[in-house]
PDB file of C-alpha atoms in Angstrom:
ATOM      1  CA  GLN A  62     -29.139 -34.174 -17.992  1.00  0.00           C
ATOM      2  CA  VAL A  63     -26.412 -31.574 -17.728  1.00  0.00           C
ATOM      3  CA  GLN A  64     -26.411 -27.814 -18.017  1.00  0.00           C
ATOM      4  CA  LEU A  65     -23.393 -25.963 -19.344  1.00  0.00           C
ATOM      5  CA  VAL A  66     -22.508 -22.345 -18.620  1.00  0.00           C
ATOM      6  CA  GLU A  67     -19.660 -20.627 -20.468  1.00  0.00           C
ATOM      7  CA  SER A  68     -17.776 -17.573 -19.283  1.00  0.00           C
ATOM      8  CA  GLY A  69     -14.604 -15.648 -19.993  1.00  0.00           C
ATOM      9  CA  GLY A  70     -15.353 -14.125 -23.371  1.00  0.00           C
ATOM     10  CA  GLY A  71     -14.653 -10.509 -24.166  1.00  0.00           C
ATOM     11  CA  LEU A  72     -13.057  -7.949 -26.447  1.00  0.00           C
ATOM     12  CA  VAL A  73      -9.304  -8.236 -26.891  1.00  0.00           C
ATOM     13  CA  GLN A  74      -6.662  -7.107 -29.330  1.00  0.00           C
ATOM     14  CA  SER A  75      -4.840  -9.243 -31.847  1.00  0.00           C
ATOM     15  CA  GLY A  76      -2.089 -11.216 -30.106  1.00  0.00           C
ATOM     16  CA  ASP A  77      -3.811 -11.196 -26.718  1.00  0.00           C
ATOM     17  CA  SER A  78      -4.948 -14.211 -24.714  1.00  0.00           C
ATOM     18  CA  LEU A  79      -8.241 -15.292 -23.183  1.00  0.00           C
ATOM     19  CA  ARG A  80      -9.314 -18.236 -21.083  1.00  0.00           C
ATOM     20  CA  LEU A  81     -12.826 -19.511 -21.486  1.00  0.00           C
ATOM     21  CA  SER A  82     -14.493 -21.635 -18.836  1.00  0.00           C
ATOM     22  CA  CYS A  83     -17.425 -24.004 -19.079  1.00  0.00           C
ATOM     23  CA  THR A  84     -18.958 -25.212 -15.857  1.00  0.00           C
ATOM     24  CA  ALA A  85     -21.360 -28.139 -15.869  1.00  0.00           C
ATOM     25  CA  SER A  86     -24.081 -29.079 -13.467  1.00  0.00           C
ATOM     26  CA  GLY A  87     -24.494 -32.684 -12.420  1.00  0.00           C
ATOM     27  CA  ARG A  88     -22.410 -35.211 -10.569  1.00  0.00           C
ATOM     28  CA  THR A  89     -21.271 -37.237 -13.586  1.00  0.00           C
ATOM     29  CA  PHE A  90     -19.240 -34.535 -15.307  1.00  0.00           C
ATOM     30  CA  ARG A  91     -16.160 -36.718 -15.300  1.00  0.00           C
ATOM     31  CA  SER A  92     -17.845 -39.188 -17.664  1.00  0.00           C
ATOM     32  CA  TYR A  93     -18.633 -36.602 -20.343  1.00  0.00           C
ATOM     33  CA  ASP A  94     -16.552 -35.928 -23.404  1.00  0.00           C
ATOM     34  CA  MET A  95     -16.325 -32.158 -23.712  1.00  0.00           C
ATOM     35  CA  ALA A  96     -15.736 -29.878 -26.660  1.00  0.00           C
ATOM     36  CA  TRP A  97     -15.618 -26.283 -27.766  1.00  0.00           C
ATOM     37  CA  PHE A  98     -17.173 -25.101 -30.995  1.00  0.00           C
ATOM     38  CA  ARG A  99     -17.425 -21.600 -32.399  1.00  0.00           C
ATOM     39  CA  GLN A 100     -19.676 -19.741 -34.779  1.00  0.00           C
ATOM     40  CA  ALA A 101     -18.719 -16.557 -36.562  1.00  0.00           C
ATOM     41  CA  PRO A 102     -21.329 -14.222 -38.051  1.00  0.00           C
ATOM     42  CA  GLY A 103     -22.724 -15.653 -41.270  1.00  0.00           C
ATOM     43  CA  LYS A 104     -20.831 -18.912 -40.883  1.00  0.00           C
ATOM     44  CA  GLU A 105     -21.643 -22.397 -39.696  1.00  0.00           C
ATOM     45  CA  ARG A 106     -20.708 -23.618 -36.252  1.00  0.00           C
ATOM     46  CA  GLU A 107     -17.311 -25.270 -36.368  1.00  0.00           C
ATOM     47  CA  PHE A 108     -15.298 -27.610 -34.187  1.00  0.00           C
ATOM     48  CA  VAL A 109     -12.422 -26.104 -32.207  1.00  0.00           C
ATOM     49  CA  VAL A 110     -11.234 -28.664 -29.674  1.00  0.00           C
ATOM     50  CA  ALA A 111     -12.373 -31.712 -27.691  1.00  0.00           C
ATOM     51  CA  ILE A 112     -11.186 -33.636 -24.657  1.00  0.00           C
ATOM     52  CA  ARG A 113     -12.142 -37.210 -23.813  1.00  0.00           C
ATOM     53  CA  TRP A 114     -13.247 -38.118 -20.340  1.00  0.00           C
ATOM     54  CA  TYR A 115     -11.658 -41.544 -19.980  1.00  0.00           C
ATOM     55  CA  ASP A 116      -8.114 -40.903 -21.173  1.00  0.00           C
ATOM     56  CA  GLY A 117      -7.886 -37.137 -21.459  1.00  0.00           C
ATOM     57  CA  ASN A 118      -7.013 -37.340 -25.145  1.00  0.00           C
ATOM     58  CA  THR A 119      -7.400 -34.032 -26.925  1.00  0.00           C
ATOM     59  CA  TYR A 120      -8.327 -33.185 -30.489  1.00  0.00           C
ATOM     60  CA  TYR A 121      -7.728 -29.828 -32.141  1.00  0.00           C
ATOM     61  CA  ALA A 122      -8.902 -28.150 -35.297  1.00  0.00           C
ATOM     62  CA  GLY A 123      -6.062 -26.976 -37.485  1.00  0.00           C
ATOM     63  CA  SER A 124      -6.837 -23.361 -36.691  1.00  0.00           C
ATOM     64  CA  ALA A 125      -6.420 -24.057 -32.972  1.00  0.00           C
ATOM     65  CA  LYS A 126      -3.273 -26.175 -32.945  1.00  0.00           C
ATOM     66  CA  GLY A 127      -0.342 -24.469 -31.305  1.00  0.00           C
ATOM     67  CA  ARG A 128      -2.423 -21.572 -29.999  1.00  0.00           C
ATOM     68  CA  PHE A 129      -5.302 -23.070 -28.022  1.00  0.00           C
ATOM     69  CA  THR A 130      -5.169 -25.533 -25.142  1.00  0.00           C
ATOM     70  CA  VAL A 131      -8.083 -27.440 -23.655  1.00  0.00           C
ATOM     71  CA  SER A 132      -8.058 -28.811 -20.127  1.00  0.00           C
ATOM     72  CA  ARG A 133     -10.548 -30.029 -17.573  1.00  0.00           C
ATOM     73  CA  ASP A 134     -10.875 -30.052 -13.814  1.00  0.00           C
ATOM     74  CA  ASN A 135     -13.319 -32.794 -12.895  1.00  0.00           C
ATOM     75  CA  ALA A 136     -13.337 -31.716  -9.253  1.00  0.00           C
ATOM     76  CA  LYS A 137     -14.711 -28.341 -10.373  1.00  0.00           C
ATOM     77  CA  ASN A 138     -16.925 -29.710 -13.154  1.00  0.00           C
ATOM     78  CA  THR A 139     -15.168 -27.290 -15.465  1.00  0.00           C
ATOM     79  CA  VAL A 140     -13.459 -27.418 -18.829  1.00  0.00           C
ATOM     80  CA  TYR A 141     -11.178 -24.607 -19.941  1.00  0.00           C
ATOM     81  CA  LEU A 142     -10.062 -23.242 -23.272  1.00  0.00           C
ATOM     82  CA  GLN A 143      -6.858 -21.239 -23.103  1.00  0.00           C
ATOM     83  CA  MET A 144      -6.533 -19.157 -26.266  1.00  0.00           C
ATOM     84  CA  ASN A 145      -3.228 -17.466 -27.030  1.00  0.00           C
ATOM     85  CA  SER A 146      -2.053 -15.346 -29.947  1.00  0.00           C
ATOM     86  CA  LEU A 147      -5.615 -14.487 -30.829  1.00  0.00           C
ATOM     87  CA  LYS A 148      -6.393 -13.286 -34.334  1.00  0.00           C
ATOM     88  CA  PRO A 149      -9.336 -11.307 -35.727  1.00  0.00           C
ATOM     89  CA  GLU A 150     -10.508 -14.476 -37.483  1.00  0.00           C
ATOM     90  CA  ASP A 151     -10.997 -16.075 -34.046  1.00  0.00           C
ATOM     91  CA  THR A 152     -13.899 -13.700 -33.486  1.00  0.00           C
ATOM     92  CA  ALA A 153     -16.988 -15.806 -32.846  1.00  0.00           C
ATOM     93  CA  VAL A 154     -19.430 -17.029 -30.261  1.00  0.00           C
ATOM     94  CA  TYR A 155     -17.767 -19.946 -28.489  1.00  0.00           C
ATOM     95  CA  TYR A 156     -19.950 -22.824 -27.347  1.00  0.00           C
ATOM     96  CA  CYS A 157     -19.236 -25.579 -24.877  1.00  0.00           C
ATOM     97  CA  ALA A 158     -20.663 -29.023 -25.651  1.00  0.00           C
ATOM     98  CA  ALA A 159     -20.901 -32.348 -23.845  1.00  0.00           C
ATOM     99  CA  THR A 160     -21.794 -35.932 -24.590  1.00  0.00           C
ATOM    100  CA  THR A 161     -21.657 -39.403 -23.097  1.00  0.00           C
ATOM    101  CA  ARG A 162     -22.079 -41.130 -26.453  1.00  0.00           C
ATOM    102  CA  VAL A 163     -19.237 -43.026 -28.006  1.00  0.00           C
ATOM    103  CA  GLY A 164     -17.881 -41.596 -31.225  1.00  0.00           C
ATOM    104  CA  GLY A 165     -17.088 -38.125 -32.442  1.00  0.00           C
ATOM    105  CA  PRO A 166     -15.511 -35.830 -31.537  1.00  0.00           C
ATOM    106  CA  TYR A 167     -15.609 -33.416 -34.454  1.00  0.00           C
ATOM    107  CA  ARG A 168     -19.247 -33.110 -35.434  1.00  0.00           C
ATOM    108  CA  ILE A 169     -21.994 -30.952 -33.973  1.00  0.00           C
ATOM    109  CA  TYR A 170     -24.376 -33.905 -33.758  1.00  0.00           C
ATOM    110  CA  ASP A 171     -21.868 -35.887 -31.683  1.00  0.00           C
ATOM    111  CA  TYR A 172     -22.934 -33.743 -28.726  1.00  0.00           C
ATOM    112  CA  ASP A 173     -26.152 -33.759 -26.738  1.00  0.00           C
ATOM    113  CA  TYR A 174     -25.734 -30.746 -24.476  1.00  0.00           C
ATOM    114  CA  TRP A 175     -24.789 -27.181 -25.317  1.00  0.00           C
ATOM    115  CA  GLY A 176     -24.129 -23.999 -23.436  1.00  0.00           C
ATOM    116  CA  GLN A 177     -25.537 -20.613 -24.381  1.00  0.00           C
ATOM    117  CA  GLY A 178     -22.226 -19.381 -25.795  1.00  0.00           C
ATOM    118  CA  THR A 179     -19.802 -16.612 -24.937  1.00  0.00           C
ATOM    119  CA  GLN A 180     -18.717 -13.891 -27.355  1.00  0.00           C
ATOM    120  CA  VAL A 181     -15.051 -13.508 -28.224  1.00  0.00           C
ATOM    121  CA  THR A 182     -14.106 -10.468 -30.289  1.00  0.00           C
ATOM    122  CA  VAL A 183     -10.559  -9.886 -31.453  1.00  0.00           C
ATOM    123  CA  SER A 184      -9.740  -6.478 -32.882  1.00  0.00           C
ATOM    124  CA  SER A 185      -6.876  -5.905 -35.287  1.00  0.00           C
TER     125      SER A 185
END
């Protein structure tokens, strides 16, 4: 069992940057694949980025490539999402997710554990 707590959301202007953090409880964090999803009002939750535990490979949605960067610090049980050049269409609740199952990493049901989400609002 793992609990995930996101932080770092807020209200920013178009073109600004934010760094989201997701801190996990538990001593086996390093063996979890981690991901960020987001959900805008009236829309379905969508994949943003994922990072594998065993080789550090990363996977990005097209909307995130070139602007967002995912990283993890296993010593701190934390995964980060650095978001640059933010746009109004990035406005959403951002969720951290984790899994130990093989497969994925793009689908919601690939993940077993979810945080409560952090709101990111980008004004134009």
